[in-house]
Short mmCIF file of C-alpha atoms and ligand atoms in Angstrom, two decimals:
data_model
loop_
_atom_site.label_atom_id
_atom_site.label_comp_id
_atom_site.label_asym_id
_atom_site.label_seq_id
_atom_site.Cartn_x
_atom_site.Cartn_y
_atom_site.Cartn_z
CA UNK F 1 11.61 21.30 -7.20
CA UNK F 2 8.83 22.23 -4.52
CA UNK F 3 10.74 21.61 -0.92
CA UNK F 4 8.86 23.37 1.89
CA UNK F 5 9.86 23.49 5.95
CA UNK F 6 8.17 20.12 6.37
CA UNK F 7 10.78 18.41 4.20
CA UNK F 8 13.63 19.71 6.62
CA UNK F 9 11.52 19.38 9.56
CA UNK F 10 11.33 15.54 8.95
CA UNK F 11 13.54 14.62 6.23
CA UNK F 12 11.76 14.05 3.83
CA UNK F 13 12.46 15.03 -0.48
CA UNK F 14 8.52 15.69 -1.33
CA UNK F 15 6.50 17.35 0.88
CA UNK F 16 3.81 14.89 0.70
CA UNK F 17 2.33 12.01 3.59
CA UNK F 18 0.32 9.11 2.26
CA UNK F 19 -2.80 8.81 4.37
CA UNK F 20 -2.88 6.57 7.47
CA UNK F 21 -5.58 4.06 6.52
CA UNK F 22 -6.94 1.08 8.61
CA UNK F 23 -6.48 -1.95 6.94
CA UNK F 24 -4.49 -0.85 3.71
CA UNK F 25 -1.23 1.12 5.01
CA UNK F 26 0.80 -1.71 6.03
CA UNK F 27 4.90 -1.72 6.00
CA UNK F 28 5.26 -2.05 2.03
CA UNK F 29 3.16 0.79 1.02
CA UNK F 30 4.71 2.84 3.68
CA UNK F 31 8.19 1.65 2.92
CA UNK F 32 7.29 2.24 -1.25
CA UNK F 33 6.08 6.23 -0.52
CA UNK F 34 9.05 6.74 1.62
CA UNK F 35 11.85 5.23 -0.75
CA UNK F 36 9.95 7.90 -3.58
CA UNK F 37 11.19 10.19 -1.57
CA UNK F 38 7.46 11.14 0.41
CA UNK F 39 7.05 10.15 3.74
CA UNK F 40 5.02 6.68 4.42
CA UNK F 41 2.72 5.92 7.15
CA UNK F 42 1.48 2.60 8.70
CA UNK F 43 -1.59 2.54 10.03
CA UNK F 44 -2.19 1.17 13.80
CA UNK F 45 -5.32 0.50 13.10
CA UNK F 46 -7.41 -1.43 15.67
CA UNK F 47 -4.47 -3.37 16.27
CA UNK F 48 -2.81 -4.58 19.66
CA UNK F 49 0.83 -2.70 20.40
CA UNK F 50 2.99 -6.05 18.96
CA UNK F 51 1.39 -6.06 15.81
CA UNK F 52 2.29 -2.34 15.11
CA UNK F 53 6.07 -3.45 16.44
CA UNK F 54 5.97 -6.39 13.39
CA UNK F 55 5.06 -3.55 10.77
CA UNK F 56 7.62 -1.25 11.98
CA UNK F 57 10.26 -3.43 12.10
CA UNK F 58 9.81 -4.74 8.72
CA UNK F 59 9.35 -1.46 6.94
CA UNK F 60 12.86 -1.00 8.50
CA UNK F 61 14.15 -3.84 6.54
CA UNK F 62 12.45 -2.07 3.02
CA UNK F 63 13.67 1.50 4.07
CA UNK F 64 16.16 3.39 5.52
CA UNK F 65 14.34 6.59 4.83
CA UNK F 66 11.88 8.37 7.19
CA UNK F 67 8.66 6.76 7.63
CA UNK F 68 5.80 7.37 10.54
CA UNK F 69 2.80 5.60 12.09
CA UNK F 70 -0.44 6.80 12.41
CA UNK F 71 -2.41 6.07 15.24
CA UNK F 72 -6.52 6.06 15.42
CA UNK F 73 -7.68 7.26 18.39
CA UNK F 74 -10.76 5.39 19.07
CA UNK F 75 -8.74 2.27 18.96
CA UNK F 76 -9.06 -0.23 22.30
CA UNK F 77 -5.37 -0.54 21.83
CA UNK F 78 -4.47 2.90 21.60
CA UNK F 79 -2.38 2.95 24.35
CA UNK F 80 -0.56 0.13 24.10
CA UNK F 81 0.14 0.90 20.59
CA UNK F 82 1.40 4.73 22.27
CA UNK F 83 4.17 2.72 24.32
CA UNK F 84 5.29 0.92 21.30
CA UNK F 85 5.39 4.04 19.09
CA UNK F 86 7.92 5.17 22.09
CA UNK F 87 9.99 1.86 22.49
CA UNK F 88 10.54 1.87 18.96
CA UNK F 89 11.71 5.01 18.72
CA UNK F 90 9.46 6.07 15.98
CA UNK F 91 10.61 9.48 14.36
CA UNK F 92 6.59 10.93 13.27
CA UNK F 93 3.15 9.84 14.29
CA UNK F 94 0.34 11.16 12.84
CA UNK F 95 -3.19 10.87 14.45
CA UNK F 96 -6.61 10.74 13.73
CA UNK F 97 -10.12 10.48 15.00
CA UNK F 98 -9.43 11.87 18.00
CA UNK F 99 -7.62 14.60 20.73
CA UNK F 100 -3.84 13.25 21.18
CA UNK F 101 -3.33 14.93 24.40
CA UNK F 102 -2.59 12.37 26.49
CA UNK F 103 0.02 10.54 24.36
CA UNK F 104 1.56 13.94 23.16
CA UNK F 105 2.53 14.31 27.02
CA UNK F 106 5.18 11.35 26.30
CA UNK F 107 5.73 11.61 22.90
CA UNK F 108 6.70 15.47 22.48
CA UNK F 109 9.72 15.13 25.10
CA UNK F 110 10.74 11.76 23.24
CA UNK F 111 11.71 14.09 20.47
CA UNK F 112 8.85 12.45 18.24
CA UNK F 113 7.42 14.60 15.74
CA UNK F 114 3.55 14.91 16.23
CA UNK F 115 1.78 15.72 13.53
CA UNK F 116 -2.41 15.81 14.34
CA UNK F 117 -5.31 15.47 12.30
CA UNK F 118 -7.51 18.93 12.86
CA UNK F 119 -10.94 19.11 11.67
CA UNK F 120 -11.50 22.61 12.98
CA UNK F 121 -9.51 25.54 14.20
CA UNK F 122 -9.58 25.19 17.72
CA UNK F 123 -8.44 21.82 17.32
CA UNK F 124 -5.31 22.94 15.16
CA UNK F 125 -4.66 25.50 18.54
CA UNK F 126 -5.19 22.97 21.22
CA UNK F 127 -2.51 20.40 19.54
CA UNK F 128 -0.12 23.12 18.57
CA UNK F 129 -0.27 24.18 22.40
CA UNK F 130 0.45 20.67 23.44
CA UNK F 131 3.55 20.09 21.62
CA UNK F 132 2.40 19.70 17.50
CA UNK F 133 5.39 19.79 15.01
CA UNK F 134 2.55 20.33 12.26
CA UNK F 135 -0.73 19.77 11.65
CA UNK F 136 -3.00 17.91 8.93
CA UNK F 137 -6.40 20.10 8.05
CA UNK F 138 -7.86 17.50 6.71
CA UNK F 139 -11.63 17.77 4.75
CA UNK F 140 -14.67 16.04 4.50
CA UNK F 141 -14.11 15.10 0.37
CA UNK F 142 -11.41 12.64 2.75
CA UNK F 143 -12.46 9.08 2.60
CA UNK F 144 -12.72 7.47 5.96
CA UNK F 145 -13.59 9.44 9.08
CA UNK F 146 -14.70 13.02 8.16
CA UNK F 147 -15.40 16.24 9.81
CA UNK F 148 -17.45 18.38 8.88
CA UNK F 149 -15.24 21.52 7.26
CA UNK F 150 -14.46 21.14 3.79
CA UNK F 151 -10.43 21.33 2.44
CA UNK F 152 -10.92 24.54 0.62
CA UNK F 153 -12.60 26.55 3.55
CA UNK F 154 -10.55 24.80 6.58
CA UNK F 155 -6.94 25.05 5.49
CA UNK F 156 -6.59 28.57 4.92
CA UNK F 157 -8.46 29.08 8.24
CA UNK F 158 -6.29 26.86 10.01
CA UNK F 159 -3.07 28.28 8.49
CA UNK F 160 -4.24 31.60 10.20
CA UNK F 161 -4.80 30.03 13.10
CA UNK F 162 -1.09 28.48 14.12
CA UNK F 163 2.33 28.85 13.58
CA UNK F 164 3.27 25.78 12.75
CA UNK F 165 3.39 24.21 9.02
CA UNK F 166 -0.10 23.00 8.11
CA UNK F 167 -0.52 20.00 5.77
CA UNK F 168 -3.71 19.98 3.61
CA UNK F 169 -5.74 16.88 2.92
CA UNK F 170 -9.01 15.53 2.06
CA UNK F 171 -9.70 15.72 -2.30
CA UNK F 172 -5.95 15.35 -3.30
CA UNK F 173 -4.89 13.52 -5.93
CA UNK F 174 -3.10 15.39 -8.44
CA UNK F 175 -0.68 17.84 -9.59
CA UNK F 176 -3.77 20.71 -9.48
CA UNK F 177 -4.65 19.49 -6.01
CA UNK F 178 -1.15 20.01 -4.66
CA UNK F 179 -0.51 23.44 -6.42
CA UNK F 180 -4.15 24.44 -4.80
CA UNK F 181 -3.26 23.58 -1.52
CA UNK F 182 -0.02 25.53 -1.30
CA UNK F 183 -2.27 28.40 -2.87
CA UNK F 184 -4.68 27.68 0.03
CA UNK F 185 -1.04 28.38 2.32
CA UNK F 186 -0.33 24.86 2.93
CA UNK F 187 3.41 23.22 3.34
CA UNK F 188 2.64 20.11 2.48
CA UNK F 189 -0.33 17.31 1.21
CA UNK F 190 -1.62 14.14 2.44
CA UNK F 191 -3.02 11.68 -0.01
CA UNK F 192 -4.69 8.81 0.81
CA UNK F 193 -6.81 7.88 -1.50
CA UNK F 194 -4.56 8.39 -4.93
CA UNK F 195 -1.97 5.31 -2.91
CA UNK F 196 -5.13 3.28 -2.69
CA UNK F 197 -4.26 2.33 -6.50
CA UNK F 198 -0.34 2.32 -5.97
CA UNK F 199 1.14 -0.87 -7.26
CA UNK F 200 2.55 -1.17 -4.14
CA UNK F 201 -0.90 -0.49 -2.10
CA UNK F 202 -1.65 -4.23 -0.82
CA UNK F 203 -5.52 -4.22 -0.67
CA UNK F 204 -7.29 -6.57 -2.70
CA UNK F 205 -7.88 -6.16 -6.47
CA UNK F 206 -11.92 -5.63 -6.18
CA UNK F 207 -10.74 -2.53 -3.78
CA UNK F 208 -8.55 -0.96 -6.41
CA UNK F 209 -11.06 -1.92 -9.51
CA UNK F 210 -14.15 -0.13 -7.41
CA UNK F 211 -11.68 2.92 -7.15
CA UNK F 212 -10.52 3.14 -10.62
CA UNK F 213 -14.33 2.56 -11.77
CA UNK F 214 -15.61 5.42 -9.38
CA UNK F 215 -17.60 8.27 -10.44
CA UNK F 216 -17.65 11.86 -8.80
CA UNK F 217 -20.97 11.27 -6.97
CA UNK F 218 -20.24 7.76 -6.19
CA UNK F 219 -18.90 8.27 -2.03
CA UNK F 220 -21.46 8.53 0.74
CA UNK F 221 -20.73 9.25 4.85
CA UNK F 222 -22.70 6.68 6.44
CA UNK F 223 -22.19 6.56 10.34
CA UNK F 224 -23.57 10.27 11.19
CA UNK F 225 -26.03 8.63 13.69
CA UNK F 226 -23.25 6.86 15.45
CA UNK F 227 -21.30 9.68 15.86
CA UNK F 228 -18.43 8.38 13.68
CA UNK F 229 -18.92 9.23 10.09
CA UNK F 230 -17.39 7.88 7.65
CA UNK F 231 -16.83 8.37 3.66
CA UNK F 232 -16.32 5.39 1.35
CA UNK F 233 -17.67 4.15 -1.76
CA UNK F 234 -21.29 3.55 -2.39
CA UNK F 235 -22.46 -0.64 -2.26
CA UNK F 236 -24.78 -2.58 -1.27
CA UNK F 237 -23.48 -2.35 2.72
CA UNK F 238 -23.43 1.53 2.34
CA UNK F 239 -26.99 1.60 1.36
CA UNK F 240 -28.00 -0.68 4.41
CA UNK F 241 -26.41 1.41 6.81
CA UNK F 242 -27.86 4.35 5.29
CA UNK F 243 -31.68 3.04 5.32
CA UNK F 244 -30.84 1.57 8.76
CA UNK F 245 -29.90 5.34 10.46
CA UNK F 246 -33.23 6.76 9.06
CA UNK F 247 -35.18 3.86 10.61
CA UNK F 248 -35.81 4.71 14.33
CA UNK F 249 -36.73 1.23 14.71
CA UNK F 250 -32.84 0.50 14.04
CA UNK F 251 -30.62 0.52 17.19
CA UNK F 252 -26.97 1.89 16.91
CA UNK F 253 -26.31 -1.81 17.76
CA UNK F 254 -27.67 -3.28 15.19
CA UNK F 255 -25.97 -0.56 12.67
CA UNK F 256 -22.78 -0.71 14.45
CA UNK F 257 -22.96 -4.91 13.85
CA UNK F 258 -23.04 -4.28 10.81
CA UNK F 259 -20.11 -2.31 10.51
CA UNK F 260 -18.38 -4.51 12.46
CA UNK F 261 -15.09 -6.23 10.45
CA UNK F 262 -16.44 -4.21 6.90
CA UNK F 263 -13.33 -2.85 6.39
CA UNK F 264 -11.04 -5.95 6.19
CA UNK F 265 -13.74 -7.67 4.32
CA UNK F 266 -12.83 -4.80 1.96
CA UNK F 267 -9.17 -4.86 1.86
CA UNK F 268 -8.44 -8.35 2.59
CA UNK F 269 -11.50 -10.20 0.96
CA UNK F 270 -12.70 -8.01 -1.75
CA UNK F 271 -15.76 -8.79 -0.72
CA UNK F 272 -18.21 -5.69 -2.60
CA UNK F 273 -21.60 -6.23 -1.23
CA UNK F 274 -20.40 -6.57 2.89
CA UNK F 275 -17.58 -4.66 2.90
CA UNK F 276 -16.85 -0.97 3.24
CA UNK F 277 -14.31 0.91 0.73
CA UNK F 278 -13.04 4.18 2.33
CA UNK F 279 -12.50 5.85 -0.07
CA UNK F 280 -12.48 10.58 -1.19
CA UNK F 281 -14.35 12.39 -3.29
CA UNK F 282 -11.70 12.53 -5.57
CA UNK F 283 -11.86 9.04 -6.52
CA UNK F 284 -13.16 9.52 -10.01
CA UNK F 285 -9.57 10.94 -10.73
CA UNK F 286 -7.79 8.01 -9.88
CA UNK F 287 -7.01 6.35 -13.43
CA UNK F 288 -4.94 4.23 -12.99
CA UNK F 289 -2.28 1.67 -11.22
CA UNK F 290 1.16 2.40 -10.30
CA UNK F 291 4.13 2.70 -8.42
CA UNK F 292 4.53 5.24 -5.53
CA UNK F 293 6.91 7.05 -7.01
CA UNK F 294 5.45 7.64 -10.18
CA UNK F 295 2.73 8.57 -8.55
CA UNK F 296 4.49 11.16 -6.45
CA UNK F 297 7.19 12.52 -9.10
CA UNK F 298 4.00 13.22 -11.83
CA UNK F 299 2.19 15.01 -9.06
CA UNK F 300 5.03 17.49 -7.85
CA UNK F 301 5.74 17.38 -11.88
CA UNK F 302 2.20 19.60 -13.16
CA UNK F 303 2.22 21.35 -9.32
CA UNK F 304 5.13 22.96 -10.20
CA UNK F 305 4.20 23.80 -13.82
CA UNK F 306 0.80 25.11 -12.44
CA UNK F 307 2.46 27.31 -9.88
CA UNK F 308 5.34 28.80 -12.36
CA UNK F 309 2.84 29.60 -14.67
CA UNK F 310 0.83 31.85 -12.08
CA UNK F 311 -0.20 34.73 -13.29
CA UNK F 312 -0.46 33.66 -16.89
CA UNK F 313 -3.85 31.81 -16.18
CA UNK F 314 -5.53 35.27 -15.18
CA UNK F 315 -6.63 36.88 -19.09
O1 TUI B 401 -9.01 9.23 11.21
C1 TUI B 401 -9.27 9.52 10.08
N1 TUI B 401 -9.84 8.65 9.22
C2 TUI B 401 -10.24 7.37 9.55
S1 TUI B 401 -10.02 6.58 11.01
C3 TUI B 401 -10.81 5.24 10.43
S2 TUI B 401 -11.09 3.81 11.36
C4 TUI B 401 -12.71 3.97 11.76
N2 TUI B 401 -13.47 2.93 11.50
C5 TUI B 401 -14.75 2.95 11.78
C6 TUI B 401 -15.33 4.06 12.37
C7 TUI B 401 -14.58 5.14 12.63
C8 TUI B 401 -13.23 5.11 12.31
C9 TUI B 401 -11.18 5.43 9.17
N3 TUI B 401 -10.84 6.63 8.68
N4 TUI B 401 -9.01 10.76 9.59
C10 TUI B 401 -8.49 11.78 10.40
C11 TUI B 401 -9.54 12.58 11.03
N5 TUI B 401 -9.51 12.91 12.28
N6 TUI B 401 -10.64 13.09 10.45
C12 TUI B 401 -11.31 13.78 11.41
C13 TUI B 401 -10.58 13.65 12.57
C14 TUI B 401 -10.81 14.20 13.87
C15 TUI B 401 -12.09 14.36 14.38
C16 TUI B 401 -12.29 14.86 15.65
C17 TUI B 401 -9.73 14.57 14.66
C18 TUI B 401 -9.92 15.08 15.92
C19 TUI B 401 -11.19 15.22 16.41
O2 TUI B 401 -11.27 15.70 17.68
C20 TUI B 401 -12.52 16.00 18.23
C21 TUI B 401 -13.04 14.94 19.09
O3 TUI B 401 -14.14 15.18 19.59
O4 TUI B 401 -12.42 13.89 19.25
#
């Protein structure tokens, strides 16, 4: 069985996080990832601090295993949802879409375990200088907010780059993804889009059905021109957006009203031509529904067959 530091570090059986994503990682997928034994995220999302308290409190009630929130940085209510993260005594926080500084300053001492999203080396230094337990080199094959590095060439570079265990993401959904990424001198993976078509994953059917009928080439970042991009599936609100940022006669406004709500339409309504689907790259590998822990067991399952095997593939 593949155990690496991470799983001691937080308690955790697989060395695996499912992906903190806005909208879709609410208490029962988290709860479902960290009963299998991984270690489940909810997302803060946009959300004030008392809704976060609601989702952390009743993944409580569906686990008594380790789970963690992830907060997004560009959030109005990110500091709000920082003082509930402490109040509640939550043991891991992941972040994203921004520097974590100024929450790390509470957090570290709290005995929380931070573990940062780093898009670039310097990044991966500045957190791990402020108090990181890990990190998350996450690429742009990632659905949702991207940087610009890509998995293969940023992990290995950020595993140079700090001491502490680095988790790859971004392109992950499989048993040859997870035996790469320890190749690539990763401890750990973070999946987000794979749980996206758990049974447990609570979005709305049209969400999984446009994942399961993805192709490779069917993602697109929209949101350069904003300064936020993001990856999700291509539809008729992705191609807007993208005519829109070529258009000079566009402003961010009107782009950014546009935006504005997409992703709940997604999850919550299903609603394909206004809403946006974050989804990776790796999409097109996602077959089929079901449960977290299958999901989790079959993908440690061929990583560990790949890696035993070694050697052998070289004739
Ligand atoms: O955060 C994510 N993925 C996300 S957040 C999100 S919600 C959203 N909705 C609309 C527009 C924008 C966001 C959807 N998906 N992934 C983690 C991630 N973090 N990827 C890249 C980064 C990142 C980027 C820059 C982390 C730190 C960073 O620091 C530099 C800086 O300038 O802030």
């Amino acid at each position: 069985m593949i155990r690496t530091d991470i799983c001691d570090r937080i308690g955790i059986e697989y060395p695996i996080f499912q992906g903190g994503m806005a909208w879709v990682s609410e208490h029962v997928l988290a709860a479902a990832v960290s009963n299998a034994g991984g270690l489940g995220l909810i997302s803060a999302m946009s959300a004030d601090g008392e809704y976060l308290r609601r989702e952390i409190r009743l993944c409580r009630e569906m686990t008594d295993r380790p789970f963690g929130v992830n907060v997004m940085l560009m959030s109005p209510h990110a500091a709000e949802v920082a003082k509930v993260i402490l109040e509640e005594r939550v043991s891991v926080v992941t972040t994203g879409a921004g520097l974590p500084g100024v929450y790390m300053k509470e957090w570290v001492p709290a005995g929380i375990k931070v573990v940062p999203v780093v898009p670039s080396t310097a990044i991966a230094r500045r957190v791990e200088r402020e108090g990181a337990a890990a990190v998350i080199a996450e690429g742009c094959e990632s659905g949702g907010h991207v940087g610009e590095l890509t998995t293969m060439a940023l992990v290995p570079q950020v595993v140079d780059a700090v001491s502490v265990p680095v988790i790859a993401a971004g392109g992950i959904a499989d048993g040859r993804g997870v035996a790469a990424a320890f190749m690539l001198g990763a401890k750990g993976v973070q999946c987000g889009t794979r749980f996206l078509c758990a049974e447990e994953c609570q979005i709305h059917p049209n969400y999984k059905q446009k994942v399961l009928a993805a192709r490779d080439i069917d993602t697109v970042v929209t949101g350069r021109r904003l300064g936020h991009p993001v990856r999700c599936l291509r539809n008729p609100l992705s191609r807007q957006i993208g005519l829109m940022e070529y258009d000079s006669a566009k402003s961010n406004e009107e782009i950014e009203r546009l935006g504005a709500g997409s992703l709940r339409r997604a999850a919550v309504e299903g609603d394909t031509e206004t809403g946006s689907f974050m989804a990776g790259q790796i999409a097109a590998l996602v077959k089929c529904v079901k449960p977290a822990r299958e999901i989790i067991v079959e993908m440690f399952r061929e990583a560990e067959k790949l890696l035993s095997e070694g050697a052998r593939w070289v004739r």
